[in-house]
Short mmCIF file of C-alpha atoms in Angstrom, two decimals:
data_model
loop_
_atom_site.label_atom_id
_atom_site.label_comp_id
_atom_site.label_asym_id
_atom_site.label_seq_id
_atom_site.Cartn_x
_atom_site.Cartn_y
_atom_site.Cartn_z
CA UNK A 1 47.53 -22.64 34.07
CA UNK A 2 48.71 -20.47 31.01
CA UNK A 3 50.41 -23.52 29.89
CA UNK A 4 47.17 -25.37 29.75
CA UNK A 5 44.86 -22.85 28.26
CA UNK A 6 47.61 -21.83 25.61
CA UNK A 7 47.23 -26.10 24.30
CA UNK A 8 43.57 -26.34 25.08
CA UNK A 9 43.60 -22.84 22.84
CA UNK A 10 41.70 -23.39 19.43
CA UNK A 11 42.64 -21.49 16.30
CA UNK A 12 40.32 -18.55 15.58
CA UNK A 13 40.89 -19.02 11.51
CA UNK A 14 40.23 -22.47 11.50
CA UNK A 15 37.09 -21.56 13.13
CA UNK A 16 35.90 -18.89 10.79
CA UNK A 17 36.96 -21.37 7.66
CA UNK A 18 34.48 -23.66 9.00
CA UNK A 19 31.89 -20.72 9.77
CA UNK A 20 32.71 -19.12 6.55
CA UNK A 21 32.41 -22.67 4.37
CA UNK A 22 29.41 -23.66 6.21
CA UNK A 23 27.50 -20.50 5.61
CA UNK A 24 28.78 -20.40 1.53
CA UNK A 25 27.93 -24.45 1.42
CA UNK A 26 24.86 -25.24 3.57
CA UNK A 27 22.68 -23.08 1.28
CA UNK A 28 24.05 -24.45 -2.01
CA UNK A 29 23.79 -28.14 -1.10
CA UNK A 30 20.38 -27.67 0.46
CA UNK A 31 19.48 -26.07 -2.99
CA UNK A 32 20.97 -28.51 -5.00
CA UNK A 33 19.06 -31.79 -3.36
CA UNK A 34 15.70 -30.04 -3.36
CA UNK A 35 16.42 -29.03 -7.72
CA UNK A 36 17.77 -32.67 -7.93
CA UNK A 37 14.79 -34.35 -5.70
CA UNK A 38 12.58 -31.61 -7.70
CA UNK A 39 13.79 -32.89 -11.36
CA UNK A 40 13.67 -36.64 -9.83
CA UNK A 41 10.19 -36.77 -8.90
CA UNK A 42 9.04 -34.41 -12.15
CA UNK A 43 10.63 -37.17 -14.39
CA UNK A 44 9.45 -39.72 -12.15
CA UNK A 45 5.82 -38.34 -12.88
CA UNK A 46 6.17 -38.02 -16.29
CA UNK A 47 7.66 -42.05 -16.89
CA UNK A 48 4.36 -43.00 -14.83
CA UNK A 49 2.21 -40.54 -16.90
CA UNK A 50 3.68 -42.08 -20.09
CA UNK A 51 3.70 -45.40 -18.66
CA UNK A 52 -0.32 -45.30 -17.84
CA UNK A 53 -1.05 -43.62 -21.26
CA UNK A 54 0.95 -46.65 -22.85
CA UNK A 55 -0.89 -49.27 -20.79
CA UNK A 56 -4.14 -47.73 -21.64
CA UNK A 57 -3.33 -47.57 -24.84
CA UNK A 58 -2.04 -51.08 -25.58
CA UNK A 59 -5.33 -52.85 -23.48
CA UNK A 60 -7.63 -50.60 -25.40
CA UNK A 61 -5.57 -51.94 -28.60
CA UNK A 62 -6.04 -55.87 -27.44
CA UNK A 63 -9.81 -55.72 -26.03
CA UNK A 64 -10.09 -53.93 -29.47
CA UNK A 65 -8.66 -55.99 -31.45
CA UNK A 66 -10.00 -59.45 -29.67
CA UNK A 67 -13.17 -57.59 -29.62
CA UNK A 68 -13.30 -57.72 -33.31
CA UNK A 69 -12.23 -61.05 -33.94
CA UNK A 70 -15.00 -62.05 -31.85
CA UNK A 71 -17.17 -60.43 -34.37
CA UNK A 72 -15.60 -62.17 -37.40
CA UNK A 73 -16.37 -65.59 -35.30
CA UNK A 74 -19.70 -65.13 -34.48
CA UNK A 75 -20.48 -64.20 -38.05
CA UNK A 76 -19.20 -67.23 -39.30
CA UNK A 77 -20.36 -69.38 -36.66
CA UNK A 78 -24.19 -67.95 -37.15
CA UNK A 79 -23.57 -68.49 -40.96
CA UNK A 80 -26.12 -70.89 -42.38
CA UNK A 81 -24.04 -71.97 -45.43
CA UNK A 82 -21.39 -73.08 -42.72
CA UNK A 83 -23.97 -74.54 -40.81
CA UNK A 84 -25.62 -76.82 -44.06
CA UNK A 85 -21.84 -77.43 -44.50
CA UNK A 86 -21.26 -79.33 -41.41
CA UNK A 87 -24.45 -80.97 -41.89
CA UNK A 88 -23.51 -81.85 -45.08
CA UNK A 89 -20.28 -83.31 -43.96
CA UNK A 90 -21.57 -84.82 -41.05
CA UNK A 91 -24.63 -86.81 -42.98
CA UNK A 92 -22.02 -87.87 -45.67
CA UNK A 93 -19.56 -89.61 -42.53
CA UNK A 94 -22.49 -91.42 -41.38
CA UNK A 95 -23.50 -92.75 -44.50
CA UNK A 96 -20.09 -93.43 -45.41
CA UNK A 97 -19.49 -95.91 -42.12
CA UNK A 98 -15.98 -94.74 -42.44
CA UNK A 99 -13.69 -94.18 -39.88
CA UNK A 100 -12.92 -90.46 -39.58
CA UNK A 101 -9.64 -90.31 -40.73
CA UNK A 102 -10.43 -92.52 -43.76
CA UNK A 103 -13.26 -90.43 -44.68
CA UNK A 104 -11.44 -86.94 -44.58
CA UNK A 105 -9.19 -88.81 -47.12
CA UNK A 106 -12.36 -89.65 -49.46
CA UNK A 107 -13.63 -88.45 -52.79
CA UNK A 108 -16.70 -88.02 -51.31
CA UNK A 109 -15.31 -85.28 -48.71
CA UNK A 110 -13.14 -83.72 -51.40
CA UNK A 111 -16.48 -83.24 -53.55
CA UNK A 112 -17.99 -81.72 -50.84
CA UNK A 113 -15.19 -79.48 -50.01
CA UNK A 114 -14.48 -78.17 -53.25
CA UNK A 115 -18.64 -77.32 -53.50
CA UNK A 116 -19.27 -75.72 -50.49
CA UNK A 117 -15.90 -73.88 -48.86
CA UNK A 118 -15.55 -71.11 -51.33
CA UNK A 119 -16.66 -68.96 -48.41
CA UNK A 120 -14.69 -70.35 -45.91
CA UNK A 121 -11.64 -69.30 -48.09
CA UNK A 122 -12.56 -66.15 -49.13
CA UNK A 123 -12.40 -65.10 -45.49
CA UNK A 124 -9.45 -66.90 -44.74
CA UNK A 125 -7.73 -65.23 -47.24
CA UNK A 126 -9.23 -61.61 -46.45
CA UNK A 127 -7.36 -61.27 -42.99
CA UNK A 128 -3.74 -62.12 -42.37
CA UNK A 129 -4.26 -62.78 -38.65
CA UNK A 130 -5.88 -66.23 -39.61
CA UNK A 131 -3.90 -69.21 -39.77
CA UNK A 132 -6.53 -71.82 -39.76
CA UNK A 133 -10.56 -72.84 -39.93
CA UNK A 134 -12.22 -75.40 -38.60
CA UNK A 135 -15.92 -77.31 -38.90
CA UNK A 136 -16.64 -79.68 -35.65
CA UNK A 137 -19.60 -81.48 -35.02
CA UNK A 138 -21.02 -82.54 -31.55
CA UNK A 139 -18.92 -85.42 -31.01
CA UNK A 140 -15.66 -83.62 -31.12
CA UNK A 141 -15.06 -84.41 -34.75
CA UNK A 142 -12.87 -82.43 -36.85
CA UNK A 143 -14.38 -82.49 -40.35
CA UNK A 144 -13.27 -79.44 -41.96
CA UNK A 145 -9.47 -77.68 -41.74
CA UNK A 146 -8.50 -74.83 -44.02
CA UNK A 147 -4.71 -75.56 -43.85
CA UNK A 148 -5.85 -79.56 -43.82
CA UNK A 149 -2.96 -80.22 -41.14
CA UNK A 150 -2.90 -83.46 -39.14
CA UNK A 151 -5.31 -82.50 -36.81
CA UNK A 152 -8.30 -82.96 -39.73
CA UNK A 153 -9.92 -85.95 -39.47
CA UNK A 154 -8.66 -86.86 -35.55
CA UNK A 155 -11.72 -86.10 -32.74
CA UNK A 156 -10.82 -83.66 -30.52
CA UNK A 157 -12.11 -84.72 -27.35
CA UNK A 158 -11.03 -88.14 -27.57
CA UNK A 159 -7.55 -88.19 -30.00
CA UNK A 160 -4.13 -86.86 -29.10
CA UNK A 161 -5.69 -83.25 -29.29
CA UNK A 162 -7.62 -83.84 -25.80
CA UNK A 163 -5.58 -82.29 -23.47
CA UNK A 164 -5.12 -78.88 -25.45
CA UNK A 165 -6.81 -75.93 -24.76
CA UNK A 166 -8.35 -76.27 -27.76
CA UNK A 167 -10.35 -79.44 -26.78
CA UNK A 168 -10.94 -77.88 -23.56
CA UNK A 169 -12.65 -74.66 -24.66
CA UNK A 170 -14.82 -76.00 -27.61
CA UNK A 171 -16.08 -78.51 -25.27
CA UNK A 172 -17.28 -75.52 -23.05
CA UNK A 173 -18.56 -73.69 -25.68
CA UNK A 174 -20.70 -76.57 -26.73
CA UNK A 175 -21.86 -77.06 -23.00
CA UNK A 176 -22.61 -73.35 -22.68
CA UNK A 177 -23.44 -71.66 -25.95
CA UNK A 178 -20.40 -68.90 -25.51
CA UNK A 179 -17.88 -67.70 -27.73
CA UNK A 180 -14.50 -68.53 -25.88
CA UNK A 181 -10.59 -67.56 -26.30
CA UNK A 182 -8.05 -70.54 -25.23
CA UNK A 183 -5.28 -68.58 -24.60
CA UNK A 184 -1.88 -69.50 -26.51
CA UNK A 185 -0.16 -72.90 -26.64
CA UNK A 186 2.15 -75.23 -28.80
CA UNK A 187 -0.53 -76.59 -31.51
CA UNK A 188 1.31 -80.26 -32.03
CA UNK A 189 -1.04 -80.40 -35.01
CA UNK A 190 0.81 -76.86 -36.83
CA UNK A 191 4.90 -78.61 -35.99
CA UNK A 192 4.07 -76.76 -32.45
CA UNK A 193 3.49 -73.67 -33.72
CA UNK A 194 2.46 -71.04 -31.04
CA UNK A 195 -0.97 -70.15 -31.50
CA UNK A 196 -4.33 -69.83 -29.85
CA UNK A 197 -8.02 -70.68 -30.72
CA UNK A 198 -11.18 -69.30 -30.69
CA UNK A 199 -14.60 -70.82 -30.44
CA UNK A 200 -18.12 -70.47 -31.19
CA UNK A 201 -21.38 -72.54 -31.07
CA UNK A 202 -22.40 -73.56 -34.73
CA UNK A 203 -26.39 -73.04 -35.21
CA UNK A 204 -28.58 -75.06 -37.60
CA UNK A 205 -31.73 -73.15 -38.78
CA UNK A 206 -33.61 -74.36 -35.82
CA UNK A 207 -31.08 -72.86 -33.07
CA UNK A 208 -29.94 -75.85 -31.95
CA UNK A 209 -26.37 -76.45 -31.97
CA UNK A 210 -24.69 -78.62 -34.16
CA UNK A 211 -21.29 -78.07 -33.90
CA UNK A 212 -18.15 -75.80 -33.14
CA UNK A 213 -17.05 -72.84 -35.42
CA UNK A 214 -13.21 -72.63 -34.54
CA UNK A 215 -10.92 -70.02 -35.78
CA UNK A 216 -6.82 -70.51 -35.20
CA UNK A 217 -4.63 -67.23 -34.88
CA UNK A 218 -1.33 -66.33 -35.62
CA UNK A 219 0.02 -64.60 -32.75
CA UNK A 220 2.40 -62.26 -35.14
CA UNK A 221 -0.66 -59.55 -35.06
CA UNK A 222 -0.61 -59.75 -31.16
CA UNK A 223 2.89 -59.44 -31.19
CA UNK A 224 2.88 -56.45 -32.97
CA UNK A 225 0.20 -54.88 -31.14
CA UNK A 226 2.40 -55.54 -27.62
CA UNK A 227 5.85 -54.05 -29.52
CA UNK A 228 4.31 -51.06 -31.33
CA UNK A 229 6.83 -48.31 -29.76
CA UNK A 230 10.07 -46.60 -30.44
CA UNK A 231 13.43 -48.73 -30.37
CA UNK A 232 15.37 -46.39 -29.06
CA UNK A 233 13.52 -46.47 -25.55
CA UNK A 234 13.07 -49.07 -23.14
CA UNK A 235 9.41 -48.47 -22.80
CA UNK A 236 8.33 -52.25 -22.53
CA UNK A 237 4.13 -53.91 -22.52
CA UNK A 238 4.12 -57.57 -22.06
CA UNK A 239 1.25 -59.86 -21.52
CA UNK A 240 1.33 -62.47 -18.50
CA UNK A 241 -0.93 -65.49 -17.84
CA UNK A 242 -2.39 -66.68 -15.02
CA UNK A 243 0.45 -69.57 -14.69
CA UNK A 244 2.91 -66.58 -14.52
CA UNK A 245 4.68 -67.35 -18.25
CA UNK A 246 4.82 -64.76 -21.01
CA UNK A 247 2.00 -65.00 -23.70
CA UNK A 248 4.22 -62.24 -25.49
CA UNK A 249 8.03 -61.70 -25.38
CA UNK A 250 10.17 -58.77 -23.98
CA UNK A 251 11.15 -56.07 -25.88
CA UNK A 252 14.63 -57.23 -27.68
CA UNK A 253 13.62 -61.18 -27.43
CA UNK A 254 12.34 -63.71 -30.07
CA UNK A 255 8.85 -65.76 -29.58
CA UNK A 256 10.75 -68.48 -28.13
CA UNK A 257 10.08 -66.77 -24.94
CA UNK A 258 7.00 -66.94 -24.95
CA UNK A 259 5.45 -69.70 -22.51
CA UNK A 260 8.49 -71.10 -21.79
CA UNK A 261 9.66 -67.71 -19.45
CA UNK A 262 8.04 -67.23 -15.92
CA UNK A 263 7.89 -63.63 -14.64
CA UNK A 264 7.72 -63.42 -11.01
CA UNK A 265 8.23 -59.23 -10.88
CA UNK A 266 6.45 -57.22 -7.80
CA UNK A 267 3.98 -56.49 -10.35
CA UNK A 268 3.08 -59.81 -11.28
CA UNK A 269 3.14 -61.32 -7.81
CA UNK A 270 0.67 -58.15 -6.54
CA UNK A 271 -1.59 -59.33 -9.32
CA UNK A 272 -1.99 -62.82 -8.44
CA UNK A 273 -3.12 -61.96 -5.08
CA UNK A 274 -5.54 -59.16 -6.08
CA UNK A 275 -7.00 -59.32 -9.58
CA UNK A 276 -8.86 -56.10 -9.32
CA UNK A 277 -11.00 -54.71 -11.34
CA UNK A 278 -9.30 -54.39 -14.56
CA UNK A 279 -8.41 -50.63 -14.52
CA UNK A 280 -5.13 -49.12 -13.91
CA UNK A 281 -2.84 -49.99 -10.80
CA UNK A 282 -0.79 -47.52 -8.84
CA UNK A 283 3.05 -47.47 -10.66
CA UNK A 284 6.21 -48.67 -8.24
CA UNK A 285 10.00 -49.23 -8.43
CA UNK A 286 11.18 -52.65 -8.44
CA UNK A 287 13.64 -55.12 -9.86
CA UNK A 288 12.30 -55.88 -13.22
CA UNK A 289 12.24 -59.55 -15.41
CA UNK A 290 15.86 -59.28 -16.61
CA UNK A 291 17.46 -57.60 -13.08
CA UNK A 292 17.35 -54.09 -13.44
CA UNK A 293 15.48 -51.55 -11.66
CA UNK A 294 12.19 -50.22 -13.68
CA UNK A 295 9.12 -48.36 -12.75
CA UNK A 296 5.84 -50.23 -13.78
CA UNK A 297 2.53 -50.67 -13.64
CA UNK A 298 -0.37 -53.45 -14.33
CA UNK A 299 -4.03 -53.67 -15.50
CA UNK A 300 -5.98 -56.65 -15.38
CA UNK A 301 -6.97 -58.00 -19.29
CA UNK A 302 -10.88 -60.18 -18.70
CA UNK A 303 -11.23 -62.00 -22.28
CA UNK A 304 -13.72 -64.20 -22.84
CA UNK A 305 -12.07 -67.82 -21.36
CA UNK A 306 -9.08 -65.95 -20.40
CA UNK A 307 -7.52 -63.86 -17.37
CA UNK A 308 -4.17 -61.95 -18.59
CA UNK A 309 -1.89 -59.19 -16.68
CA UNK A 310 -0.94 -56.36 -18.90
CA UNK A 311 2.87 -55.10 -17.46
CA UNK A 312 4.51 -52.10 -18.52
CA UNK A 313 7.67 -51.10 -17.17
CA UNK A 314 10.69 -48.52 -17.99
CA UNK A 315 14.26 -48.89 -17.18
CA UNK A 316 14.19 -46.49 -13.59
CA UNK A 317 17.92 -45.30 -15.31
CA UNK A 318 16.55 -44.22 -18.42
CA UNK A 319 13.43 -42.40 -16.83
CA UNK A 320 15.82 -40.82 -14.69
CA UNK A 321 18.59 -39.92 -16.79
CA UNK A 322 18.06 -36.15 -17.18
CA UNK A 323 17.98 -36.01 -13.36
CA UNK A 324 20.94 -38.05 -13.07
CA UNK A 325 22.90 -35.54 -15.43
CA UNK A 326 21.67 -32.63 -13.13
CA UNK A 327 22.98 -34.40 -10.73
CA UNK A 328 26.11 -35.20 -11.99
CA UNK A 329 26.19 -30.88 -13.03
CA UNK A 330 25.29 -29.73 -9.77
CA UNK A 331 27.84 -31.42 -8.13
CA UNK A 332 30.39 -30.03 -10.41
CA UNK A 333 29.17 -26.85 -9.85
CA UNK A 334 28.93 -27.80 -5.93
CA UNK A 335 32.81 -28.84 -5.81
CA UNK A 336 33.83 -25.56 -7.97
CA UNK A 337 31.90 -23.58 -5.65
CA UNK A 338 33.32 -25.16 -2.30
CA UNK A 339 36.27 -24.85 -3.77
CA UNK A 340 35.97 -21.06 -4.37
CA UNK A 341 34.51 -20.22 -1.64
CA UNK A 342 37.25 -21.93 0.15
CA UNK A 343 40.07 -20.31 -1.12
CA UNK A 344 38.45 -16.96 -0.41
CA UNK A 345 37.38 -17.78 3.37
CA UNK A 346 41.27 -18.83 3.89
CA UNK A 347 41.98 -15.53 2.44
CA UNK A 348 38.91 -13.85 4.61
CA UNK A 349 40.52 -15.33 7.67
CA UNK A 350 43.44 -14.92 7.34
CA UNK A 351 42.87 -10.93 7.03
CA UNK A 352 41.11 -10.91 10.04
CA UNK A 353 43.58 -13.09 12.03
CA UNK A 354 46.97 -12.24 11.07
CA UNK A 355 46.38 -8.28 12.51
CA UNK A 356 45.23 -10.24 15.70
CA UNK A 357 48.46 -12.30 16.09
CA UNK A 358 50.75 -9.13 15.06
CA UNK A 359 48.69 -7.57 18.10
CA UNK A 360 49.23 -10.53 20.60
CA UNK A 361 53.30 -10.64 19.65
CA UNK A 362 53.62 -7.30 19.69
CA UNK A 363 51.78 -7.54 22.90
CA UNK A 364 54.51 -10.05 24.25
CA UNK A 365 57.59 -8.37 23.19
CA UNK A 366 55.93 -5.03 25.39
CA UNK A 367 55.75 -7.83 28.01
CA UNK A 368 58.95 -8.62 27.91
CA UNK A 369 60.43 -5.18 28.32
CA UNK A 370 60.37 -4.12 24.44
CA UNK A 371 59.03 -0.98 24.02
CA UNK A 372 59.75 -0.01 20.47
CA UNK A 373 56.60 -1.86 18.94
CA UNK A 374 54.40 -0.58 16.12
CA UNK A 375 52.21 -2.64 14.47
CA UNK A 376 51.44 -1.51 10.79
CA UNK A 377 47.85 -2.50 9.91
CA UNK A 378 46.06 -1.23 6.78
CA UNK A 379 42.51 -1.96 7.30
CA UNK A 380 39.59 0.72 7.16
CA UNK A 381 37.52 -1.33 10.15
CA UNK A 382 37.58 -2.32 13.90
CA UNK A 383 40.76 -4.05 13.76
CA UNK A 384 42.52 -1.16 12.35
CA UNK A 385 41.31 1.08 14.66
CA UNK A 386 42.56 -1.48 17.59
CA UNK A 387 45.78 -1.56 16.13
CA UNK A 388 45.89 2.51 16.24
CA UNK A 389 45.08 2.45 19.84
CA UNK A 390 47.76 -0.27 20.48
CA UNK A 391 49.99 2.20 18.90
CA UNK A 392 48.59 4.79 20.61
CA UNK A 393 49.19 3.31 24.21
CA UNK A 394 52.79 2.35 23.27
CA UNK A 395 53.54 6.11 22.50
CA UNK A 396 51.44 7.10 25.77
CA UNK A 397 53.18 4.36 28.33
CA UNK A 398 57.03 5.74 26.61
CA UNK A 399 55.89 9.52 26.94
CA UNK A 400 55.41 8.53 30.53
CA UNK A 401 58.18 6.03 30.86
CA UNK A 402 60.55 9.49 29.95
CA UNK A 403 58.71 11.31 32.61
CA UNK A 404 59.57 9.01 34.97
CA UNK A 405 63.50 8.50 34.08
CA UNK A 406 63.82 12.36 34.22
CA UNK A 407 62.10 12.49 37.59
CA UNK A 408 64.16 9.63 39.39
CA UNK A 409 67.00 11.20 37.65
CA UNK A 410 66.28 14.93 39.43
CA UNK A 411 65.32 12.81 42.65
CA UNK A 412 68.20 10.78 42.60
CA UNK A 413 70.39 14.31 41.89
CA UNK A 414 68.66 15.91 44.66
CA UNK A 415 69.60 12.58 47.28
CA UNK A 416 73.11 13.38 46.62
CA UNK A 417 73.01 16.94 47.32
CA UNK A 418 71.16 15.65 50.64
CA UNK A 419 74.20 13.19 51.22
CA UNK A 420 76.74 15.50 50.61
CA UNK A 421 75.50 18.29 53.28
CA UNK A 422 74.96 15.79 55.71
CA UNK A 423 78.69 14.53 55.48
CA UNK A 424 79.21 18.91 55.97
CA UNK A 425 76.80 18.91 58.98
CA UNK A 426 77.99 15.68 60.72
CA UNK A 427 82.02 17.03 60.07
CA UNK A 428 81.35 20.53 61.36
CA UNK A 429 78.08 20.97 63.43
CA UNK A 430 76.30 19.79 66.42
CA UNK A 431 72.96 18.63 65.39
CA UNK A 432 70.34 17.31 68.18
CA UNK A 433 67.10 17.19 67.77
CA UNK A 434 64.72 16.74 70.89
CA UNK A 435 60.77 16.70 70.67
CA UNK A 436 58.19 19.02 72.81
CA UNK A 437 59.36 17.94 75.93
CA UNK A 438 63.27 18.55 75.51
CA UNK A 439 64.01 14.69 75.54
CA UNK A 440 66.44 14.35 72.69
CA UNK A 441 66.04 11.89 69.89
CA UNK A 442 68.65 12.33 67.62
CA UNK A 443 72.43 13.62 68.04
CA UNK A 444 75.06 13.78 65.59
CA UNK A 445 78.84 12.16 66.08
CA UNK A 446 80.00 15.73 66.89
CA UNK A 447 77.15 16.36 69.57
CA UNK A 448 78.16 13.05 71.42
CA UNK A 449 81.93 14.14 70.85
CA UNK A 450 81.92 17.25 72.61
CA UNK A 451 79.14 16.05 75.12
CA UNK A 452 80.72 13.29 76.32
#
């Protein structure tokens, strides 16, 4: 039974190590995770804070900046000198009986050119997001082109321009009177040149509408717009069309992205199935267009004609990378502390449990017959004053161990006096002894000798 309780046994310093590193680490660790999920979330906050103040910033920029240009085409397209141009170009193709692209080719059209577009290339001129202007009549006819490229003199609802967005969007606006964006696309006409168009009604005096007012833009001042932020962050806006391609590239690419790379990001996907409203989405983590993990947000861009996704995102490392250091400090600090604390509880316990085992051999040498045990303990506390009374019972149980030789040895002396005056007695006397009634219970040799 000792046998089994002595293996079964477990080691009181192992046990206050574990007490004594639990109580120094528990604390610490439980501190450290809520400073590090603390910092986290802060940062976290303030990447989302700067992410919506970007995002609100950037769609303010575009609705601005369309906004104007907007402006600029209506005032040329409810310009009467543009409108008695087109008329004037129109009435001169008719009389003509030319085809189209022989007549854009004429003297006659040159004459008319050089007389009336002096306007038309002042204001060209005057803004640098302009790359082309152009006059169309009803019937889809391109008559006038600033930059005279190869789509002058073609009809644009009937000629290899009829499938563009460009065709598609001045037909509309001559069906319904509005001003219209087409979004971007390859213009064959400028050697593919990335671009987009807007449109307007042309008005004669009357109201009635003669034409189309179209202005081509160079998507350089968009691009700009979108890429306005520090290089040295990862902050990134990019614009998304409905058919899920970029209409302007990633921070760190070239314009050759653009329509030609489909995003299909968390962000993007939530947008297809709910549009909203056009304000501000809710941020989230996810894997962004190039793999890595960013936080990002949307908001929904309504132009006239078009439906874009406005997506700004963060790297999730970089927004996190204070927190991540913390991290990385804290558990330094962490493994210097455990270590510390440690190398003092092994110290701690072994204080309190090496008096313990002096106690328990002393204990079983006294067991075993050894008397001469002190145990020298210098500690001030409980176990000290154990160890005294160990001490203090050793001197006791020898004080009374002495007492006890030197009486056996007196009793012992006094049994041999007893023996020796027997032997006198039983050689010399007659001894009987008899109780009350005279019967006799006990005679010596020399009684039964001389009795018979």
């Amino acid at each position: 039974m000792s046998e089994h309780r002595r293996r079964s046994r477990h080691s009181l310093g192992r046990s206050l190590l574990m007490w004594f590193l639990l109580l120094a680490l528990l604390p610490l660790s439980i501190n450290a995770w809520l400073g590090y999920r603390q910092a986290a979330d802060g940062l976290t906050a303030m990447a989302i804070e700067e992410l919506e103040q970007g995002a609100k910033l950037k769609a303010q920029l575009i609705q601005i900046w369309f906004g104007y240009r907007f402006m600029d085409l209506r005032s040329q397209a409810e310009s009467r000198r543009n409108a008695q141009f087109l008329t004037a170009l129109r009435d001169a193709l008719e009389r003509s009986g030319q085809p189209l692209d022989k007549f854009v080719n004429g003297d006659t059209w040159a004459a008319l050119v050089d007389a009336r577009q002096q306007d038309l290339m002042t204001f060209i001129r005057r803004y640098d997001y302009l790359y082309d202007l152009f006059l169309i009549d009803r019937d889809g006819n391109i008559l006038f082109s600033a930059e005279r490229e190869f789509d002058l003199g073609s009809n644009i609802f009937g000629g290899p321009y009829a499938q563009t967005r460009f065709a598609k969007i001045a037909k509309t606006s001559l069906e319904t009177g509005q001003a219209l964006f087409s979004d971007f696309e390859g213009h064959a006409a400028s050697n593919v040149l990335l671009t987009g168009f807007l449109t307007a009604p042309l008005l004669n005096e009357s109201g009635e509408t003669i034409g189309v007012f179209a202005i081509q833009l160079q998507l350089e001042r968009i691009r700009a717009l979108m890429l306005g932020h520090s290089g040295d962050s990862s902050l990134n806006h990019y614009l998304v069309g409905e058919d899920g391609f970029l209409r302007t590239p990633l921070a760190g690419q070239g314009m050759d992205s653009v329509l030609r790379e489909r995003i299909d990001t968390e962000q993007f996907r939530r947008w297809q199935q709910d549009r909203g409203d056009g304000g501000l989405e809710s941020a989230s983590a996810y894997r962004g267009p190039a793999g890595q993990q960013v936080i990002g947000l949307r908001q929904s861009l309504q132009l006239p004609g078009v439906s874009w996704v406005l997506i700004s995102e963060i790297d999730r490392d970089e927004a996190l990378a204070a927190a991540h250091r913390l991290g990385w400090v804290t558990l330094v600090i962490f493994l210097l502390t455990g270590t510390l604390a440690a190398l003092l509880a092994i110290y701690q316990a072994r204080r309190i449990t090496r008096p313990i085992t002096l106690l328990a051999d002393a204990s079983r040498a006294v067991a075993a017959g050894d008397l001469d045990q002190q145990v020298v303990i210098q500690a001030n506390n409980e176990i000290g004053l154990l160890a005294d009374a160990f001490n203090e019972m050793l001197s006791v149980r020898k004080r009374h161990m002495n007492v006890l030789e030197e009486s056996n040895d007196i009793a012992q002396m006094a049994m041999a006096e007893l023996a020796e005056q027997k032997f006198a007695l039983d050689q010399h006397a007659i001894v009987a002894i008899t109780d009350v009634h005279g019967t006799i219970t006990f005679a010596n040799k020399k009684f039964s000798e001389i009795s018979g």
